[in-house]
Short mmCIF file of C-alpha atoms and ligand atoms in Angstrom, two decimals:
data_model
loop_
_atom_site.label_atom_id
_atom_site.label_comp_id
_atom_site.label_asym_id
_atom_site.label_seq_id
_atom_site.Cartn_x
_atom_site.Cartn_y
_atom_site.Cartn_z
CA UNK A 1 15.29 41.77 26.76
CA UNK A 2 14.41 41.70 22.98
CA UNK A 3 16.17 38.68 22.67
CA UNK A 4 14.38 36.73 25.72
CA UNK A 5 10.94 38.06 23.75
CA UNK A 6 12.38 36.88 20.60
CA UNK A 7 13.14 33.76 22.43
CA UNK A 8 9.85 33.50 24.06
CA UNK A 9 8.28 34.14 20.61
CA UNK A 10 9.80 31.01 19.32
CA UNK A 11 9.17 29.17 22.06
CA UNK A 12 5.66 30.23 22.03
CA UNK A 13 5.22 29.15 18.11
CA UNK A 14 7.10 26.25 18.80
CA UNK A 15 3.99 25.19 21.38
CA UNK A 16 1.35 25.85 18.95
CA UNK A 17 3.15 24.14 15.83
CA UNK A 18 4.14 20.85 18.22
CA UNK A 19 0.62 19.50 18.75
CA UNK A 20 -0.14 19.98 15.52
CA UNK A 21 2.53 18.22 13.94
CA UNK A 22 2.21 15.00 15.74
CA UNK A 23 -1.87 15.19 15.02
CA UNK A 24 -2.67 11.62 14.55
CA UNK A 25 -5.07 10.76 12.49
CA UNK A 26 -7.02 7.21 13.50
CA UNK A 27 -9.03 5.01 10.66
CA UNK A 28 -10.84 1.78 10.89
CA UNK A 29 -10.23 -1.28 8.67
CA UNK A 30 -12.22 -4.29 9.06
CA UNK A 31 -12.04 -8.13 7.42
CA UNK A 32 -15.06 -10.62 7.65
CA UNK A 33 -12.72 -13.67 8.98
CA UNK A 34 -10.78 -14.00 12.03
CA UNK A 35 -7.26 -12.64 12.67
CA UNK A 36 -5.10 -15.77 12.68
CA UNK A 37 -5.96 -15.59 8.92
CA UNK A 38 -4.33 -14.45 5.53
CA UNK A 39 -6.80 -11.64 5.61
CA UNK A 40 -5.89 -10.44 9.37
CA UNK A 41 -2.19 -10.99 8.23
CA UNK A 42 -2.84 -8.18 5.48
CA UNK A 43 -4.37 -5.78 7.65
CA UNK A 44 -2.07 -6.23 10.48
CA UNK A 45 0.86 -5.22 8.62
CA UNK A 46 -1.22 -2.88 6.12
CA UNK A 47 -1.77 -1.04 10.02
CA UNK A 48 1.18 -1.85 11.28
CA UNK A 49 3.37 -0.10 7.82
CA UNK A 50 0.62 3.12 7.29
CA UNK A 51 1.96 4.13 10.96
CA UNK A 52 6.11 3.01 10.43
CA UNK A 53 5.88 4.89 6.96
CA UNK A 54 3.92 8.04 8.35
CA UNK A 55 5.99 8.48 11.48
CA UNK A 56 3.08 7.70 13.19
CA UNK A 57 0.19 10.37 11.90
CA UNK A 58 -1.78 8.05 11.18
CA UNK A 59 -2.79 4.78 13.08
CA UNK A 60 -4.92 2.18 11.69
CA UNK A 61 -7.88 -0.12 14.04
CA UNK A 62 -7.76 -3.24 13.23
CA UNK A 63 -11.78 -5.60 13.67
CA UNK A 64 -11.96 -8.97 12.66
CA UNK A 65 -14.96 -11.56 12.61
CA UNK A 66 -17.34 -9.19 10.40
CA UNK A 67 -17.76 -7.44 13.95
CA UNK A 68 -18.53 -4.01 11.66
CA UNK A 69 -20.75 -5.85 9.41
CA UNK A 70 -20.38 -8.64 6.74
CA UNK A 71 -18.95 -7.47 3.33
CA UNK A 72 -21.37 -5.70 1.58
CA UNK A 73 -22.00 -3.54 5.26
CA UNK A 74 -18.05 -2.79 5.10
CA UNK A 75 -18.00 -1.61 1.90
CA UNK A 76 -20.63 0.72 2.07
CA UNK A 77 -19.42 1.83 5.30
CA UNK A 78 -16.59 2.59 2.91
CA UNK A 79 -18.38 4.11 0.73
CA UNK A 80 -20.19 6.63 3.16
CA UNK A 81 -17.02 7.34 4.76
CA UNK A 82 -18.46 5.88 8.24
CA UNK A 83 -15.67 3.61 8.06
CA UNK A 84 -12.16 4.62 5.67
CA UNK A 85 -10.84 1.33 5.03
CA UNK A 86 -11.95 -2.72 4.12
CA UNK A 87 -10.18 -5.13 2.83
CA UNK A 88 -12.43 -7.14 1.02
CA UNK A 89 -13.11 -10.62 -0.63
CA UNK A 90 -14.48 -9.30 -4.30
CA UNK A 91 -18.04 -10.80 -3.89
CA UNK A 92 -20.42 -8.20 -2.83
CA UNK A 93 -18.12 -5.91 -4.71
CA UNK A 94 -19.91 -5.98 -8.46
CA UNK A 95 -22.97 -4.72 -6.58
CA UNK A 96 -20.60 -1.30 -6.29
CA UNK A 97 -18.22 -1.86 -9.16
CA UNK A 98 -20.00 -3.54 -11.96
CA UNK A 99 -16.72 -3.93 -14.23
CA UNK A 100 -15.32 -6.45 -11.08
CA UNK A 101 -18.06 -8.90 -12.03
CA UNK A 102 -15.39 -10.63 -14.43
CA UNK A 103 -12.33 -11.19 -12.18
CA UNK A 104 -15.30 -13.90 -10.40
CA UNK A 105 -15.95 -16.04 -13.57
CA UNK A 106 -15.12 -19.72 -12.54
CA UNK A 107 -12.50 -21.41 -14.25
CA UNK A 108 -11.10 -18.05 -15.49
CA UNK A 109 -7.35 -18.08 -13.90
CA UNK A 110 -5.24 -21.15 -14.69
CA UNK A 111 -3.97 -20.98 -10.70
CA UNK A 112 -2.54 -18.29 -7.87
CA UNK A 113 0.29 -17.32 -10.45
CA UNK A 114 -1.57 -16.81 -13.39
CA UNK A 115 -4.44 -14.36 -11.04
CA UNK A 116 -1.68 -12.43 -9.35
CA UNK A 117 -0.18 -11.48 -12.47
CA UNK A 118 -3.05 -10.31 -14.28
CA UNK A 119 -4.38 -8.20 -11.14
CA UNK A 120 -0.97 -6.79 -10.96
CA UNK A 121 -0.53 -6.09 -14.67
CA UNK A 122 -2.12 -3.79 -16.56
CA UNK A 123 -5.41 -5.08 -16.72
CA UNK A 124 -5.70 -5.17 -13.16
CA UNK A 125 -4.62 -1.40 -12.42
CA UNK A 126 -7.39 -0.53 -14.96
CA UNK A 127 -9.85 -2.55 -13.15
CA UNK A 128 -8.82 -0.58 -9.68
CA UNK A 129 -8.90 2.53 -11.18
CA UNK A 130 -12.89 1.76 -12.49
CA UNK A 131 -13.86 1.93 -8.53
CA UNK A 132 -12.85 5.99 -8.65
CA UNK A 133 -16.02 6.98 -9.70
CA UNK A 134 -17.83 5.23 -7.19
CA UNK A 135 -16.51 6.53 -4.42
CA UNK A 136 -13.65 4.19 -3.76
CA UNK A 137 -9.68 4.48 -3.76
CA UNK A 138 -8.79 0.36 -4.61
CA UNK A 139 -5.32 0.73 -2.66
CA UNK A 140 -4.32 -3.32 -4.08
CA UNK A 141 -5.24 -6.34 -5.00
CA UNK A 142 -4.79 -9.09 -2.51
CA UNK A 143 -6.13 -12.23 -2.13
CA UNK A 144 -8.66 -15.02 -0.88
CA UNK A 145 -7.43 -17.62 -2.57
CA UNK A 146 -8.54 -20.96 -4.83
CA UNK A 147 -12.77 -21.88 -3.29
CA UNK A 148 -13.59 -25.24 -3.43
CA UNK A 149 -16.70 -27.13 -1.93
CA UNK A 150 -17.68 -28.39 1.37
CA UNK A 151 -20.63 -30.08 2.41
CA UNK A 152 -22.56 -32.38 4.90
CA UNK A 153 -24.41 -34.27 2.50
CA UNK A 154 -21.95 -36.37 0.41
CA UNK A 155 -18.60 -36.76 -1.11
CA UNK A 156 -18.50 -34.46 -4.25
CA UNK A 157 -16.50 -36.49 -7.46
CA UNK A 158 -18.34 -34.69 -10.05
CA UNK A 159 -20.74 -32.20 -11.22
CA UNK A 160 -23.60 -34.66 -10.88
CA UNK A 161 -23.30 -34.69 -7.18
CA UNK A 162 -23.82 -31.30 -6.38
CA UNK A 163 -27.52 -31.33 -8.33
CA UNK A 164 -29.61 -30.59 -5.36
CA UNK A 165 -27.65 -29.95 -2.62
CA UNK A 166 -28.51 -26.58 -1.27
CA UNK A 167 -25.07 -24.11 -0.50
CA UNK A 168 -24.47 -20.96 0.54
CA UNK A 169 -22.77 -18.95 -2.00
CA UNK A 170 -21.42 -15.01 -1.70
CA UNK A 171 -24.11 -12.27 -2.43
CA UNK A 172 -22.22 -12.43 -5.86
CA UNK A 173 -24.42 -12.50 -9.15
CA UNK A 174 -21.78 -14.36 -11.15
CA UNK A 175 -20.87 -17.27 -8.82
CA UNK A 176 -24.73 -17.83 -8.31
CA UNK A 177 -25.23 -18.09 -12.14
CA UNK A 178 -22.27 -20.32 -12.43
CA UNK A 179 -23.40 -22.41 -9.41
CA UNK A 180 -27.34 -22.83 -10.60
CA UNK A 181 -25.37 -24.51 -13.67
CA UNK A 182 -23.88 -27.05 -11.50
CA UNK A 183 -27.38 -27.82 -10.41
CA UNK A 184 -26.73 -26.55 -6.90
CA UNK A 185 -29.51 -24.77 -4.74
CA UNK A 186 -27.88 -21.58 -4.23
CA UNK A 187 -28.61 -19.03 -1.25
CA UNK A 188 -26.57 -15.89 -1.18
CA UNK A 189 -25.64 -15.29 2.58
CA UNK A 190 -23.64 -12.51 4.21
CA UNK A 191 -20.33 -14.49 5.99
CA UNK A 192 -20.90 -13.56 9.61
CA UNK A 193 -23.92 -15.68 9.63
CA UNK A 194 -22.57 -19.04 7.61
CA UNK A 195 -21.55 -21.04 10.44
CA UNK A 196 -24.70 -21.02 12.38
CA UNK A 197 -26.31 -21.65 8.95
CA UNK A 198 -24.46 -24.79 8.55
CA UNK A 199 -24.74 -25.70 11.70
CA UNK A 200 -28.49 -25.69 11.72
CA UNK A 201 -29.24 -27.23 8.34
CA UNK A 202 -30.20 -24.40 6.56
CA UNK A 203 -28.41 -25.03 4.22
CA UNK A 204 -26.18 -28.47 3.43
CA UNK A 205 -22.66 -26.47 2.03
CA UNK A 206 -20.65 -23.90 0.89
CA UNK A 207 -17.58 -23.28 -0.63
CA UNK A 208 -14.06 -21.07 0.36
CA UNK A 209 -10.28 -21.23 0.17
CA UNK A 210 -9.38 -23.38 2.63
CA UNK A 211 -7.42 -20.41 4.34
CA UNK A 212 -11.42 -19.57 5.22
CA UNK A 213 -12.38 -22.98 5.73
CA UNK A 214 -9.66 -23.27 8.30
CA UNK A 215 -9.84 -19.83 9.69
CA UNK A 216 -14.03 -20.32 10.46
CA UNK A 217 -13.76 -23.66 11.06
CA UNK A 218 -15.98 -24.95 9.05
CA UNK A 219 -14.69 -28.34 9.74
CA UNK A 220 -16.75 -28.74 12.63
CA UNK A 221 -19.94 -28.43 10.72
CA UNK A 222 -18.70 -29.96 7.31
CA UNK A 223 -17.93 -33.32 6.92
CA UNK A 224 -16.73 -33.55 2.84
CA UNK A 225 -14.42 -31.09 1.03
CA UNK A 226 -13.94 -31.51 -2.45
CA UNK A 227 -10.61 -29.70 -3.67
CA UNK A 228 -12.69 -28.29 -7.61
CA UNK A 229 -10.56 -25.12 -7.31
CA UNK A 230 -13.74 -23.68 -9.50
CA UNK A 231 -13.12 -20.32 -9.20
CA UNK A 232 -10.17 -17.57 -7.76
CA UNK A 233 -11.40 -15.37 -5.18
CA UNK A 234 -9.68 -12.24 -5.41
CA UNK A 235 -8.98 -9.75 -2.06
CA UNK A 236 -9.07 -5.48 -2.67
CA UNK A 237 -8.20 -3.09 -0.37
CA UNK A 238 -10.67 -0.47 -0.74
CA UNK A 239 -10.64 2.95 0.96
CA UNK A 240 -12.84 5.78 1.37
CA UNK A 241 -12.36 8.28 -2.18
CA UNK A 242 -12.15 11.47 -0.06
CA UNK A 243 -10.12 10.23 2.95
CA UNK A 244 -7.33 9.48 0.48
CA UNK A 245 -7.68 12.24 -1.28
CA UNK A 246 -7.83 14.42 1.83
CA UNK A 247 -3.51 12.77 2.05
CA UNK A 248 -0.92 14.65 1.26
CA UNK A 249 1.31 12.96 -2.10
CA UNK A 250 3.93 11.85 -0.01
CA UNK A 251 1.24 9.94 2.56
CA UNK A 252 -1.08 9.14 -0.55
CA UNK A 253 2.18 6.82 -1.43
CA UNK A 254 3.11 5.57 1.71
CA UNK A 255 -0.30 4.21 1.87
CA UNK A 256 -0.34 2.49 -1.40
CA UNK A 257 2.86 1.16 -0.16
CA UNK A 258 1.73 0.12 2.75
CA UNK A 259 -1.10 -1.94 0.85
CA UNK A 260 1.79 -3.48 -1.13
CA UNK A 261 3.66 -5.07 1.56
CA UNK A 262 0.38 -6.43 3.09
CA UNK A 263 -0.50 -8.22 -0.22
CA UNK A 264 2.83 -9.96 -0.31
CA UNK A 265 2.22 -10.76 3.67
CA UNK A 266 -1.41 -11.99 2.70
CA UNK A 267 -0.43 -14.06 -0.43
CA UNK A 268 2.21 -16.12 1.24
CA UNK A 269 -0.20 -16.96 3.90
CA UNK A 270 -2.57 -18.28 1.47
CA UNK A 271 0.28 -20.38 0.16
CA UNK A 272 1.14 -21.79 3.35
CA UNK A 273 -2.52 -22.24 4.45
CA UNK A 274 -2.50 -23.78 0.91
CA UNK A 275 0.14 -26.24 0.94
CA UNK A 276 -0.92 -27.56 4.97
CA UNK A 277 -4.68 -27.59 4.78
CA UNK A 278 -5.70 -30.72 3.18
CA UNK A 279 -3.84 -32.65 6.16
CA UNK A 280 -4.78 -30.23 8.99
CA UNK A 281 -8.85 -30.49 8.04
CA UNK A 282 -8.16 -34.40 7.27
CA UNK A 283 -7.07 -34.32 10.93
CA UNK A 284 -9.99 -32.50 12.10
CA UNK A 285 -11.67 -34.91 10.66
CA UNK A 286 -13.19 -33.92 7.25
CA UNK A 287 -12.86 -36.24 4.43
CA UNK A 288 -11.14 -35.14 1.29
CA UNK A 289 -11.54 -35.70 -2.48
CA UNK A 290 -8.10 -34.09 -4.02
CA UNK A 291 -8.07 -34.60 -7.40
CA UNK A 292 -11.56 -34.50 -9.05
CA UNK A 293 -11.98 -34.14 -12.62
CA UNK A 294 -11.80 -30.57 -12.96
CA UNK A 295 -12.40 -30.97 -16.96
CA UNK A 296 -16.10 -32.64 -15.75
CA UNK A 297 -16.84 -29.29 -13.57
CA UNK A 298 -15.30 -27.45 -16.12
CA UNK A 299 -18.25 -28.76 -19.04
CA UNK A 300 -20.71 -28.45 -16.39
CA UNK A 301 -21.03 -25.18 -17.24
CA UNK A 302 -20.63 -24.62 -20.70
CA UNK A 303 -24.14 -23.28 -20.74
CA UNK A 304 -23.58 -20.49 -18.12
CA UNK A 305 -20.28 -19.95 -20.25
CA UNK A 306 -22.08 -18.74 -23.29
CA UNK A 307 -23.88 -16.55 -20.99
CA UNK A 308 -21.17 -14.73 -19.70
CA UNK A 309 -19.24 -14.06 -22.94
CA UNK A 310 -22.40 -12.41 -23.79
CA UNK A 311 -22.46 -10.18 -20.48
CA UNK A 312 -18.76 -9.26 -20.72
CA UNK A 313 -17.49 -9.55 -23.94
CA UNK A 314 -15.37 -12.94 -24.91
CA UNK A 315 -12.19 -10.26 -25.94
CA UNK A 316 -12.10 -9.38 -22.76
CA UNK A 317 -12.53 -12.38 -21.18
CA UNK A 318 -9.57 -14.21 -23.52
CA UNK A 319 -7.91 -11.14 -22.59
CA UNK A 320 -7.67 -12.25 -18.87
CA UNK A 321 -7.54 -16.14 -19.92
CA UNK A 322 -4.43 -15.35 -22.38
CA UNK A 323 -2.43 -13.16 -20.33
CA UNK A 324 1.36 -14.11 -19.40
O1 EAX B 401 -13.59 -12.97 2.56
O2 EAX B 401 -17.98 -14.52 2.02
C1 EAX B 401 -17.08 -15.31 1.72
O3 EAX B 401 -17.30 -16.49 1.46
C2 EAX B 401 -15.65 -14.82 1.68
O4 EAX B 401 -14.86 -15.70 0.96
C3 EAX B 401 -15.14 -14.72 3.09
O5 EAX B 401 -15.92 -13.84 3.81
C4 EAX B 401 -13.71 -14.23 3.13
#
């Protein structure tokens, strides 16, 4: 008798302790693209190894297309803790994170090799640790890739052909200080509404990896693409501060794994979007300058170059052009 009451005590226990062990915890993440992109690649596996790694406590929702805001919403989402997770291009991020504002500086990364390295390294794990304080946990870098310029206008060869067209640019101070330089109109514009923008006239360009431009399609609204590589565009995965915190250590690390292995899943897609694009949007149509002279955009903005080594120190911006 006292052992089928011992028994029933366990059994008992055991029903309360069951439910509470397989609790499952569900988040949000959101990208501004679509998902057959290198951005819905990283957040499909980010999703995909958060619930492998936690046994499946915790699940991750996946939205695509900006349909929980543009950028700038997501991140303060993020911020408020309406939403835990974003992964993130970095330009409406110096609006939260005022030390990011370098990492945007055109012509600052040689290429993909030279960026990944230095956001990896040590100067990058600084720079994610300066979003603490805000009210962010940066999880990883990832990435958007190498922008170059589209328009509807005119072929782009040179500086001198962007004076007075009139592009959409991120709602990032530093790009539209560099872009003013080039002489172009600039209107800061939340992604989600850039198609209809360019569709309409409102305004005659814009300018993205082509893993965007392919992803959005831009090539149905765009007729020129000029490859001027002018400036990196790096990808974060930012969470909620207290929603991390609120992990235990062994789940704090499975999600900065998890981050990890959707940065390597989202970087080789940009290298494969990367190496095909040119001759997928040449087949859609577009037509393509490849090899402008970069050392022309490059003295373009000399000017706006001064400028920033004002703003952000040149040691620390030599620090980020030196690094190997
Ligand atoms: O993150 O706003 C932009 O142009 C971004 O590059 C795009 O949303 C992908």
């Amino acid at each position: 008798m006292k052992r089928l009451t011992l028994l029933a005590a366990a059994l008992a226990s055991f029903a309360f302790v069951a439910p509470a062990a397989l609790a499952q915890t569900t988040m949000k993440i959101s990208i501004s693209v679509g998902q057959n992109s290198h951005q819905g690649v990283g957040i499909d596996v980010f999703a995909r190894e958060v619930e492998q790694r936690t046994g499946g406590r915790y699940k991750v929702q996946t939205f695509y297309s900006g349909s929980l805001g543009g950028e700038r919403e997501s991140i303060e989402a993020v911020q408020l803790g309406t939403q835990e997770l974003t992964f993130t291009s970095t330009g409406p991020v110096p609006n939260f994170v005022p030390e990011a504002r370098i990492l945007d500086i055109p012509f600052l990364f040689r290429d993909k090799a030279h960026a990944r390295a230095v956001l990896d390294g040590p100067i990058g794990q600084e720079m994610l640790q300066k979003f603490e304080s805000k009210g962010f946990k940066a999880l990883a870098w990832g990435e958007n890739g190498v922008r170059h310029m589209t328009n509807s206008k005119r072929a782009v060869n040179g500086p001198d052909d962007l004076k007075g067209l009139k592009m959409r640019t991120m709602e990032n101070p530093v790009h539209v200080a560099a872009y003013k330089g080039f002489g172009i109109i600039t209107t800061p514009m939340a992604f989600p509404e850039v198609f209809t923008a360019l569709q309409q006239g409102t305004v005659d360009g814009q300018e993205n990896p082509l893993s965007v431009i392919m992803a959005a399609k831009f090539d149905q609204v765009q007729k020129h693409l000029t490859l001027t590589g002018h400036v990196y565009s790096p990808c974060v995965f930012m969470m909620n501060k207290a929603s991390f915190d609120k992990l235990s250590a062994a789940d704090k690390q499975h999600f900065l794994d998890a981050a990890k292995v959707a940065v390597a899943a989202n970087r080789a897609r940009v290298d494969e979007d990367d190496a095909k694009g040119v001759a997928e949007l040449r087949g859609k149509g577009m037509s393509v300058v490849e090899n402008p002279d970069k050392a022309k955009f490059q003295a373009a903005l000399t000017p706006v170059y001064a400028q920033f080594e004002q703003q952000f120190g040149k040691a620390n911006i030599d620090r980020i052009k030196n690094f190997k």
